[in-house]
XYZ file of C-alpha atoms in Angstrom:
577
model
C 12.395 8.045 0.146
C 9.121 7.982 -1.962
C 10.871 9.062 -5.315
C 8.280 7.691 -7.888
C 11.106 5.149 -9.578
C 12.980 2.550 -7.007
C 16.402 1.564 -7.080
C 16.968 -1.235 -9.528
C 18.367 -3.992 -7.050
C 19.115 -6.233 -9.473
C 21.798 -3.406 -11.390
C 23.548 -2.774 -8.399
C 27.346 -3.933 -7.640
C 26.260 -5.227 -4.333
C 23.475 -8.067 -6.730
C 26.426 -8.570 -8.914
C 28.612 -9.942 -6.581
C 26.113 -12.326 -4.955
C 25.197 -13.890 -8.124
C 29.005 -14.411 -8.953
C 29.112 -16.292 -5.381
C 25.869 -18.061 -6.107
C 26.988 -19.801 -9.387
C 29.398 -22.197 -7.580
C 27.993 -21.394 -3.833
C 28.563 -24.784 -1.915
C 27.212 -24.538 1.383
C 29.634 -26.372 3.993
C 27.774 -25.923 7.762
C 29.592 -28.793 9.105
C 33.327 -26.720 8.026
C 32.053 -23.512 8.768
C 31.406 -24.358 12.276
C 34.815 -26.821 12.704
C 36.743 -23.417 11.050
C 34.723 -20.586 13.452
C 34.161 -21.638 17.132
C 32.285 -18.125 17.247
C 29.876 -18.645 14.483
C 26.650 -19.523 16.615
C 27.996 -16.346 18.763
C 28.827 -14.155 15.990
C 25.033 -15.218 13.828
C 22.700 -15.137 17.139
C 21.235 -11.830 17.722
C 18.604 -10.412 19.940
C 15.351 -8.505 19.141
C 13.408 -7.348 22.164
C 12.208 -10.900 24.127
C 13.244 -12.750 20.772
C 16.489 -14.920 20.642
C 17.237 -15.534 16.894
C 19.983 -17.641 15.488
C 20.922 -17.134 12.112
C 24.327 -19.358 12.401
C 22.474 -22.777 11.074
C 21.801 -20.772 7.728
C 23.750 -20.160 4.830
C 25.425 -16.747 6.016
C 29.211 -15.947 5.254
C 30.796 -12.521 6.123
C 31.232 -12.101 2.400
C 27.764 -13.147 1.362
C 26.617 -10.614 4.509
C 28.708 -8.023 3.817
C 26.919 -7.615 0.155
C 23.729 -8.243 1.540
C 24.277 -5.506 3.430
C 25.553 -3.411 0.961
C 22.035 -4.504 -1.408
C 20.213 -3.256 1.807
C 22.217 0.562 1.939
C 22.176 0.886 -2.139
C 18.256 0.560 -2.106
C 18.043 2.596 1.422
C 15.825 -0.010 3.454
C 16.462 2.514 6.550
C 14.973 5.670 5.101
C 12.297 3.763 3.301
C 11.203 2.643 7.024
C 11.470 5.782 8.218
C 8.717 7.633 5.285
C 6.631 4.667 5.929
C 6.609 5.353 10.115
C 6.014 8.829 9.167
C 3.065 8.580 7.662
C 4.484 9.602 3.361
C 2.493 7.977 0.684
C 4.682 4.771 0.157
C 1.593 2.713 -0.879
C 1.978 4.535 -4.239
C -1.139 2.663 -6.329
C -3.897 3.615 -3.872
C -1.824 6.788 -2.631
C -1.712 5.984 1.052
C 0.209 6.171 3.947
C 1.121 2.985 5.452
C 1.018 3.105 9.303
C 0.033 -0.057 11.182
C 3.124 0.736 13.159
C 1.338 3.573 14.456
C -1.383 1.191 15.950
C 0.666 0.002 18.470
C 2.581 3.735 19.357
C 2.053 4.241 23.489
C -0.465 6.596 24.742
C 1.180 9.722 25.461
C 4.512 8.712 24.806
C 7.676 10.853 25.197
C 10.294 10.476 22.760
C 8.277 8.976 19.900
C 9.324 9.329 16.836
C 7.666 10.630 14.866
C 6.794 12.427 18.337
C 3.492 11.731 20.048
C 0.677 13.463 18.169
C 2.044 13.745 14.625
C -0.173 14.380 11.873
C -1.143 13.116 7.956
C -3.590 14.091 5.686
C -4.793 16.486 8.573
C -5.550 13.979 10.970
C -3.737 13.390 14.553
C -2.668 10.164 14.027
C -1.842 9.330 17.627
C -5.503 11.017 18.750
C -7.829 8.927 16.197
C -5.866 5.340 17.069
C -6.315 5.719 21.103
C -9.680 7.183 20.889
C -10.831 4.325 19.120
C -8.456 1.935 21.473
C -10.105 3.663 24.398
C -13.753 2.526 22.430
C -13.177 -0.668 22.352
C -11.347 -1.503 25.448
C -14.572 0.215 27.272
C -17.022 -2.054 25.043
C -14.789 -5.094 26.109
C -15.083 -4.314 29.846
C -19.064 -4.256 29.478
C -18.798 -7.384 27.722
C -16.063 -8.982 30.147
C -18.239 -7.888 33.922
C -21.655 -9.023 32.683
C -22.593 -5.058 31.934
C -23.671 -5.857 28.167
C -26.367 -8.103 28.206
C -28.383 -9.971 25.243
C -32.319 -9.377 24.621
C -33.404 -11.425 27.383
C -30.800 -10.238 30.285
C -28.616 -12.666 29.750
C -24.743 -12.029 29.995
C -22.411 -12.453 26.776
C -20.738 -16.323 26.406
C -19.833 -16.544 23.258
C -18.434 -13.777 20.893
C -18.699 -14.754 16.788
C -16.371 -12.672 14.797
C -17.441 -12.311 10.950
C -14.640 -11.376 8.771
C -12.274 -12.402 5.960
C -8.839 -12.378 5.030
C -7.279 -10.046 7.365
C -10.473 -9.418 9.362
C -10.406 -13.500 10.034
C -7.243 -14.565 9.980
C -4.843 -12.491 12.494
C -7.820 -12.447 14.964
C -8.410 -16.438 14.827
C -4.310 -16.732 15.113
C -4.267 -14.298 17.994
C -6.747 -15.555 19.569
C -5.762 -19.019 19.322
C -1.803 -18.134 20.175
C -3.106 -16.574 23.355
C -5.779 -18.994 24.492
C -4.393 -19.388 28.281
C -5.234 -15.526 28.667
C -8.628 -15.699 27.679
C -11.172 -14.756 30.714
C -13.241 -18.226 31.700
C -16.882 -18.101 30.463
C -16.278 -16.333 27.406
C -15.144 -18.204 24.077
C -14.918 -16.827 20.790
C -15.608 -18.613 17.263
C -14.542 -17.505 13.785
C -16.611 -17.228 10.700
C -14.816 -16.340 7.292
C -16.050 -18.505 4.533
C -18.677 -18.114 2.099
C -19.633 -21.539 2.103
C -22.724 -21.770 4.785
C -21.126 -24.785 6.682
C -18.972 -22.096 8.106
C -21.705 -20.287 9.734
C -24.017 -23.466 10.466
C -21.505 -25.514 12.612
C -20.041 -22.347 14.151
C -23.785 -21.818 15.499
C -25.299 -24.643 15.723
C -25.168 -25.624 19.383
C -24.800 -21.989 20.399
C -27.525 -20.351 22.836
C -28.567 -17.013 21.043
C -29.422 -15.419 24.342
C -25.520 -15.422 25.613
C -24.388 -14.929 21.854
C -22.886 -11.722 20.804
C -21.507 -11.190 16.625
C -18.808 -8.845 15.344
C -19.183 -7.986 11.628
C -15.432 -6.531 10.772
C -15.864 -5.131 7.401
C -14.459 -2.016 6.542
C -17.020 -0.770 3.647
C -19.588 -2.863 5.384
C -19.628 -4.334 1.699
C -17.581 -7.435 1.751
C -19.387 -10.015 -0.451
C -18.510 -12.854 2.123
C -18.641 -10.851 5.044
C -21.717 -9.036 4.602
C -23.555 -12.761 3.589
C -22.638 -14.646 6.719
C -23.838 -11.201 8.644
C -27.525 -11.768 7.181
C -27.048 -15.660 8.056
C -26.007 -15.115 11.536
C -28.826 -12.090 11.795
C -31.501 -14.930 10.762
C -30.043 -17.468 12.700
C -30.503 -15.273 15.841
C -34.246 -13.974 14.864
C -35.582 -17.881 14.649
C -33.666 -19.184 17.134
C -34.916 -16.306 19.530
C -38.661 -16.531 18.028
C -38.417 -20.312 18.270
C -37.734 -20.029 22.596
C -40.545 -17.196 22.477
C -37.463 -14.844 23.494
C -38.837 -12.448 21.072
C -41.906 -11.751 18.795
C -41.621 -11.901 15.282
C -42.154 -8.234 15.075
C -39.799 -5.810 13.606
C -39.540 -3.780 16.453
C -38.311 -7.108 18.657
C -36.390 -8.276 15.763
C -34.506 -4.638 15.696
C -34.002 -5.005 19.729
C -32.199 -8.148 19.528
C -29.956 -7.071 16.377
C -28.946 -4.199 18.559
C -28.001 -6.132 21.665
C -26.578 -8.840 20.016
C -24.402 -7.403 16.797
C -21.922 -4.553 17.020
C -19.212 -3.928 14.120
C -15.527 -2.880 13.216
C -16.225 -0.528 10.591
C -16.310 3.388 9.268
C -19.602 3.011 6.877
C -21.767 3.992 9.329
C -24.575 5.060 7.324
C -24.343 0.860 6.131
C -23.775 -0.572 9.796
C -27.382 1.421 10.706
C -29.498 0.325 7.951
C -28.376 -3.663 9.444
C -29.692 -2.595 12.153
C -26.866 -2.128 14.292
C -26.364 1.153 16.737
C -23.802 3.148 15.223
C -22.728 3.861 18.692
C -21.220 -0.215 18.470
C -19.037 0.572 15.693
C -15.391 0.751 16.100
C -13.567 1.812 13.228
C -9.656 1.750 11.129
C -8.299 3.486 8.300
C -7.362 3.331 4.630
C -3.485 3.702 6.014
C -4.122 0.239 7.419
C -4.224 -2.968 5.250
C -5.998 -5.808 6.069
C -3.224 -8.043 6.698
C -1.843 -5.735 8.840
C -4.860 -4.870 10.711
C -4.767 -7.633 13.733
C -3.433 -5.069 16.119
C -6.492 -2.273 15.114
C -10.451 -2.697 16.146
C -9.606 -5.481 13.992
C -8.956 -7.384 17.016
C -12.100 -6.365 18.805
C -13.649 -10.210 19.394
C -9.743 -11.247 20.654
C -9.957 -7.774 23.483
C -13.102 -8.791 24.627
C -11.713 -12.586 25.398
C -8.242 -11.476 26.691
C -8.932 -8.169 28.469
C -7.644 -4.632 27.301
C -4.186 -5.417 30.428
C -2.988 -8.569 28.001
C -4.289 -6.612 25.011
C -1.522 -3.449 25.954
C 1.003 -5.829 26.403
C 0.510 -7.180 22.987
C 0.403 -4.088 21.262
C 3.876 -3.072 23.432
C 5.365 -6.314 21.851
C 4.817 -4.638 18.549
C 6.183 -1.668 19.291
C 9.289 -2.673 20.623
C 10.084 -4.678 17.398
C 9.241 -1.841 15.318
C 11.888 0.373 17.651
C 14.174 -2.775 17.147
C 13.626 -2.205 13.146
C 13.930 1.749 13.660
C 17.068 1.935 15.699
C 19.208 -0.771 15.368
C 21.865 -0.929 12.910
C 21.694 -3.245 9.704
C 24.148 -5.427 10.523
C 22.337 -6.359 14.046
C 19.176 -5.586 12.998
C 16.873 -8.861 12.663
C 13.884 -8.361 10.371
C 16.410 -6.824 7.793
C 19.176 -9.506 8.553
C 15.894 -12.515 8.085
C 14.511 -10.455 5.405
C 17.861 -10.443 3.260
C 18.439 -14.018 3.994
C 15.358 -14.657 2.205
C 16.302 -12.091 -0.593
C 19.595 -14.234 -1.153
C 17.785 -17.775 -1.055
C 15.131 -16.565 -3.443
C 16.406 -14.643 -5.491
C 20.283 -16.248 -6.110
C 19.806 -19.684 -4.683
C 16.320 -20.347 -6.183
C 14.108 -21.502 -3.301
C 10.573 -21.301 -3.976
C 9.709 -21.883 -0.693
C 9.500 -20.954 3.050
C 8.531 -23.015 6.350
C 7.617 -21.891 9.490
C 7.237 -24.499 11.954
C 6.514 -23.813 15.805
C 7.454 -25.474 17.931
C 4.042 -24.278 20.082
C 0.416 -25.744 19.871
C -0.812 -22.278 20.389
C 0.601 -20.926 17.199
C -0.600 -23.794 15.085
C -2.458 -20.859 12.583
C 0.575 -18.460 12.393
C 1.552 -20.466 9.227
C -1.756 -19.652 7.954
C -1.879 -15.949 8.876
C 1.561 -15.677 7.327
C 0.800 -16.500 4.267
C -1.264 -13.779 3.647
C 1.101 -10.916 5.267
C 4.260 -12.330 3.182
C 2.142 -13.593 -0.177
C -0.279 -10.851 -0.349
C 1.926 -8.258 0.213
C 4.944 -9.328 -2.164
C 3.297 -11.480 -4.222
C 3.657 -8.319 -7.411
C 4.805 -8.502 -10.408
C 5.652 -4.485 -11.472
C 7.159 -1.985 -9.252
C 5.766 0.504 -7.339
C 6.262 2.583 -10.341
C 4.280 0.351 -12.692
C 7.262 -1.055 -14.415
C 7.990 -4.303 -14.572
C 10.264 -6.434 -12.067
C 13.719 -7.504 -12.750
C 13.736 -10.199 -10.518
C 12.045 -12.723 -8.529
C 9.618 -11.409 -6.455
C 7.623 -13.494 -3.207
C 8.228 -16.970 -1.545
C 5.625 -19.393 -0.809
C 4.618 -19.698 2.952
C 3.917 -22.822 4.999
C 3.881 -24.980 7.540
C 2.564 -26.963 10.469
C 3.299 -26.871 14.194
C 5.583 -29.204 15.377
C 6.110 -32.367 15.827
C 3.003 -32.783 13.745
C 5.033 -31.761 10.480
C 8.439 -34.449 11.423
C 5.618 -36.837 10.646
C 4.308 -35.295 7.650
C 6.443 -33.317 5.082
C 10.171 -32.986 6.932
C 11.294 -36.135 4.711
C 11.078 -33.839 2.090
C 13.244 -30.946 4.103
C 15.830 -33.181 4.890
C 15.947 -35.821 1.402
C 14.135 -34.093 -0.839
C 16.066 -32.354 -3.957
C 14.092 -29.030 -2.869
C 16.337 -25.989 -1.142
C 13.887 -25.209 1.672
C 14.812 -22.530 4.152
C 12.764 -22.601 7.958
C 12.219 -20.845 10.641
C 12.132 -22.702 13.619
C 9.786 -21.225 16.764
C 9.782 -21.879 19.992
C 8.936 -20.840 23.677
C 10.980 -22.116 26.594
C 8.491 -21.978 29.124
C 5.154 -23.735 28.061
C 1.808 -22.428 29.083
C 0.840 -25.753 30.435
C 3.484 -27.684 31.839
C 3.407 -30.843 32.354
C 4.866 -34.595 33.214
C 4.775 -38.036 32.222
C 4.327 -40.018 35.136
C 4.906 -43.214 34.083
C 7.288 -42.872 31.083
C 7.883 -45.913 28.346
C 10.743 -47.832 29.558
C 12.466 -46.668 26.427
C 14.296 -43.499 26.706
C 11.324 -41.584 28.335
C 11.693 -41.769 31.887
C 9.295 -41.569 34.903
C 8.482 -37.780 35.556
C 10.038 -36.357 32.236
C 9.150 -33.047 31.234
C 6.809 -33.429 28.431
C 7.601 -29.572 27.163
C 11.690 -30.638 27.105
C 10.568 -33.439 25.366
C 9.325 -31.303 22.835
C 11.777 -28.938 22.941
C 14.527 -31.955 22.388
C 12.951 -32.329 19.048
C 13.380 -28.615 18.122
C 16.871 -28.849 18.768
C 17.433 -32.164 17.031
C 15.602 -31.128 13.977
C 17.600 -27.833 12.835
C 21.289 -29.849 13.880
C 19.871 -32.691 11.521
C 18.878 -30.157 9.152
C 22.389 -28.577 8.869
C 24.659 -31.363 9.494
C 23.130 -34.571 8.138
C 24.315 -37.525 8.832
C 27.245 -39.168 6.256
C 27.505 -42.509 4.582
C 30.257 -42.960 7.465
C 28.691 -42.470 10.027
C 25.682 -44.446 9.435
C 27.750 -47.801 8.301
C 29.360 -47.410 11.944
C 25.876 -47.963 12.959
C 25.852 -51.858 11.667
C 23.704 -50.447 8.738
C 23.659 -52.815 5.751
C 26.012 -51.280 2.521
C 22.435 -51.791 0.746
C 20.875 -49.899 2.693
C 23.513 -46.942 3.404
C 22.522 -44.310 0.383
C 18.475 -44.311 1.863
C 19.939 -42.934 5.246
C 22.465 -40.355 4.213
C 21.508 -37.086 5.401
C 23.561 -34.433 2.840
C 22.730 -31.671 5.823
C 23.087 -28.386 4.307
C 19.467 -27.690 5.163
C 19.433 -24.140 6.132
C 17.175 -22.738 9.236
C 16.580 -19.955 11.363
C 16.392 -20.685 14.983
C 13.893 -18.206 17.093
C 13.731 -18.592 20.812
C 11.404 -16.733 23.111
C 10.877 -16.787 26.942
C 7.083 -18.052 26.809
C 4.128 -16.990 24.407
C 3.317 -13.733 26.380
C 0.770 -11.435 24.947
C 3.987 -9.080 24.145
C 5.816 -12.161 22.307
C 2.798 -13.161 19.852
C 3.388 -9.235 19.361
C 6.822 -9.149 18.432
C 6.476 -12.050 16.140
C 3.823 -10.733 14.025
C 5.321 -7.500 13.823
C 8.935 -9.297 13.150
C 7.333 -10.463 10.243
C 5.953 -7.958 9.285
C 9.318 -5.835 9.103
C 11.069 -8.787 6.775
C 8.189 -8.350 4.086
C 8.666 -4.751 4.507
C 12.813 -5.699 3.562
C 12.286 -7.974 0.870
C 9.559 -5.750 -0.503
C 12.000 -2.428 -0.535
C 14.794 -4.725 -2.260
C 12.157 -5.788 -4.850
C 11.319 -1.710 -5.169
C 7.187 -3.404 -5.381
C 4.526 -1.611 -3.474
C 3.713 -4.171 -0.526
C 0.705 -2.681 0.887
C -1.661 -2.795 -2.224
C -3.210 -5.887 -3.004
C -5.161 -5.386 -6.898
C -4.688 -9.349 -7.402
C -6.976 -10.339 -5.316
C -10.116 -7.992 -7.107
C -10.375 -9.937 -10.371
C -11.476 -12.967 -9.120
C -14.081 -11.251 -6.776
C -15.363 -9.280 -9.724
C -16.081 -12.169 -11.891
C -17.812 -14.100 -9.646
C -20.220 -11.258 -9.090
C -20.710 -11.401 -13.265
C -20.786 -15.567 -13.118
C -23.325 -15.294 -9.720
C -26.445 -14.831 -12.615
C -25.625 -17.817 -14.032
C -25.414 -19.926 -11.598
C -28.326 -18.867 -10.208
C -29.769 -19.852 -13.855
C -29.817 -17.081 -15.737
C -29.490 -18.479 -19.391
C -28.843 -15.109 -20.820
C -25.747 -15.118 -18.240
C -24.510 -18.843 -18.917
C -24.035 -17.925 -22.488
C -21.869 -15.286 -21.822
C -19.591 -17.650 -20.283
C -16.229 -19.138 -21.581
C -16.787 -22.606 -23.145
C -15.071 -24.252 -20.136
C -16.809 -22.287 -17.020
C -19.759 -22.754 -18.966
C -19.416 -26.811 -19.164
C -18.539 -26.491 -15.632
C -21.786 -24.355 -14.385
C -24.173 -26.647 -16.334
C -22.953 -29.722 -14.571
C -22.841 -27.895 -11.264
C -26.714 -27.590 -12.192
C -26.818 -30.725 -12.937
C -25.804 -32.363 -10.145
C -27.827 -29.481 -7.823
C -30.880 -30.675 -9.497
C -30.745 -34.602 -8.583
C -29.050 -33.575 -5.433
């Protein structure tokens, strides 16, 4: 399934009929559950270690049925299947997309495509574990006290310098999987351009116990490649300031090779830093950055949880992508979430998507979600160049819970705004614990502070889809002035997802869950969702604009009237600063 045009969704029968049910849809949870005592049984499925209820959301065996259909006339299925084996479907850059091969066991029988397939004449399943096997030996020298820093010292604190998907899955991961990470070894992220970034994540570090990852593929990124230099000057003065090392170049070359190492393939560019070739792990074009968490990527995170937890993450991938691979479309959950989104944006007009866990430890899987779903079907033509005939992309978001009931879910449950959610959870916390004392108001002595929690994620999603009537809250004594503030219309659709405890393998299967509905939405859409050409422009011009902010006059007056107005204040103000 790479023919060069894709199926116009929007022409099929299947679209049709959903937007003939959408002009006068009226959602009715409360009478679709009174009329269907099976309907949590019948919309609750079950994807590897991940229990996910669709019942709370605005499915009908009708609207299904079509959705369905959509899925079959614009062959989601075989789609999947030339992307796992390695065809060009990232049709822009010609490349095959294959982060599901990142996660593929070593040696594994009945693979498919079977164990040691090849592309563009490379074993596929050869070049991922030989570079696995690289890094998981790197992180053992680092882990025992084998590597040590200029002056002998073992390795405390690892500083991963990326951006975008070199920053952002790693810092989730990392942070999702914090009670697995070995004691005496912490790791700090640095993404952003602006130096505060770098300064405060270094400032009380010791630069003898301090070891840096640069993850740049090209070794070239403007961001990435800055905060490098930074971090390589903050460790020559801070080591020349102790007398750890000389100010010569042949000290200041010893303690850039004992203390930097990098996740890239421009070698020649990773030597002339000054780091050892040797220390550089590397990934492929067939890998986008967003989906890269699970590649060398994740170098700084391996080092902190060991290369055990780090196989049990990647096996959580894998068995969601056999989930996606084998199981039919009617049971099959990243197609079945990924539709669900197709219908809300696309027929019911939501604009917008929340993800809320319900775990502390996942507080940045909002964030890194919002560049898997947003960069990758945030397109306006087809993979063919033409334009789209429909909607395309929802906007991410979202806070852990309960943080977010305090914050924005007055607008979820009274706003005038359709907002689907996905509601995450863990049933067994990571650090249990009780509250001794309780409040004398509904909390009693000893309660479990994790049901607690988890009352609220059950109490949210039935508030969400059943509301509360005018009824029902004058039988609470409320005054008939008052009555129309606290009706709840309900009809607030959510997804429910349920998982034993946040195992290595379960942050696994929810990234790669993900992952799978973007892959959905984007083969209804027919857009390529592994190129990402919106993001150059801006990164372009600021190279051209760089000049004259740096005063170049010749530069400023290039400019358009209003960055211009804007760059001479910016001086400005610099100047008296």
């Amino acid at each position: 399934m790479t023919e060069s045009v894709p199926v116009d969704s929007a022409s099929t029968d299947a679209w049709k009929h959903l937007e003939g049910i959408a002009e006068d849809f009226s959602p009715d949870l409360r009478g679709w559950f009174a009329a269907d005592a099976s309907r949590a049984a019948t919309y609750t499925f079950q994807a590897a270690d991940l229990t996910v209820d669709l019942s709370k959301s605005f499915l009908t065996e009708e609207i299904l049925g079509h959705l369905l259909q959509l899925a079959n006339d614009v062959d989601v299925a075989g789609r999947y299947q030339a992307m796992i084996e390695g065809r060009h479907i990232n049709v822009t850059e010609d490349r095959a997309v294959l982060h599901t091969a990142l996660r593929r066991p070593k040696n594994g029988a009945g693979l498919v495509p079977p164990a040691g397939f090849v592309v563009d004449g490379e074993d596929i399943d050869a070049a991922v574990h030989h570079t696995l096997d690289k890094v998981y030996a790197f992180a053992d020298t680092v882990r025992s006290g084998e590597w040590k820093g200029v002056t002998g010292k073992r390795i405390e604190t690892v500083v991963n310098i990326g951006i975008g998907g070199s920053d952002l899955g790693p810092v989730m991961v990392y942070d999702a999987l914090m009670p697995y990470v070995q004691p005496g070894i912490q790791c700090r992220f640095v993404s952003n351009i602006d130096p505060s970034d770098i300064f405060e994540k270094t400032a009380d570090l010791d630069p003898e116990t301090t070891l840096f990852i640069v993850a740049s593929k090209t070794f070239g990124t403007l961001e990435t490649l800055t905060n490098a230099r930074l971090a390589r000057q903050w460790l020559w003065n801070a080591l020349s300031t102790t007398g750890a090392i000389s100010d010569s170049d042949a000290d200041r070359k010893d303690a850039v090779a004992k203390h930097f190492v990098a996740v890239s393939t421009a070698l020649d560019k990773v030597e002339a830093f000054g780091i050892d070739p040797q220390n550089a792990f590397g990934f492929w074009d067939w890998v986008g950055g967003r989906y890269s968490v699970d590649s060398a990527i994740g170098t700084a995170v391996i080092v902190a949880i060991g290369p055990d937890n780090w196989r049990e993450f990647l096996a959580g991938f894998h068995a969601i992508d056999e989930h996606m691979r084998t199981t039919p479309l009617a049971q099959n959950v990243p197609v079945l979430m990924g539709l669900l989104n197709v219908w809300y944006t696309n027929f019911l007009k939501a604009q917008s998507h929340a993800v809320l866990p319900y775990a502390q430890y996942l507080s940045r899987f909002p964030a890194y979600l919002q560049q898997l779903t947003m960069e990758s079907n945030g397109k306006s033509v087809k993979w063919d160049g033409s334009p789209v005939t429909t909607d395309t992309g929802e906007i991410f978001w979202g806070e852990p819970g309960t943080n977010g009931q305090h914050a924005f879910y007055q607008l979820i449950h009274q706003g005038t705004r359709l907002i689907p959610a996905d509601f995450i959870a863990v049933a067994n916390p990571a650090r249990p614990l009780k509250d001794e004392t309780g409040d004398g108001h509904g909390v009693e002595p000893g309660q479990d502070v994790h049901a607690l929690f988890m009352a609220n994620f059950f109490a949210q999603t039935k508030a969400l889809a059943f509301g509360k009537t005018a009824d029902e809250v004058r039988a609470e004594g409320t005054a008939e002035s008052v009555v129309p503030a606290r009706v709840f219309a309900g009809n607030r659709p959510t997804t429910s997802i349920l998982a034993p405890a946040l195992t290595p393998s379960v942050v696994g299967q929810l990234i790669a869950l993900y992952e799978h509905i973007v892959f959905t939405e984007g083969t209804i859409w027919g857009i390529d969702s592994f190129d990402q050409w919106g993001v150059e422009l801006g990164k372009q011009l600021a190279l051209q604009v760089t000049p004259a902010v740096a005063g170049d006059a010749a530069a400023l007056e290039m400019q358009d009237a209003s960055t211009k107005a804007l760059i001479e204040k910016y001086l400005e103000l610099r100047s008296n600063g």
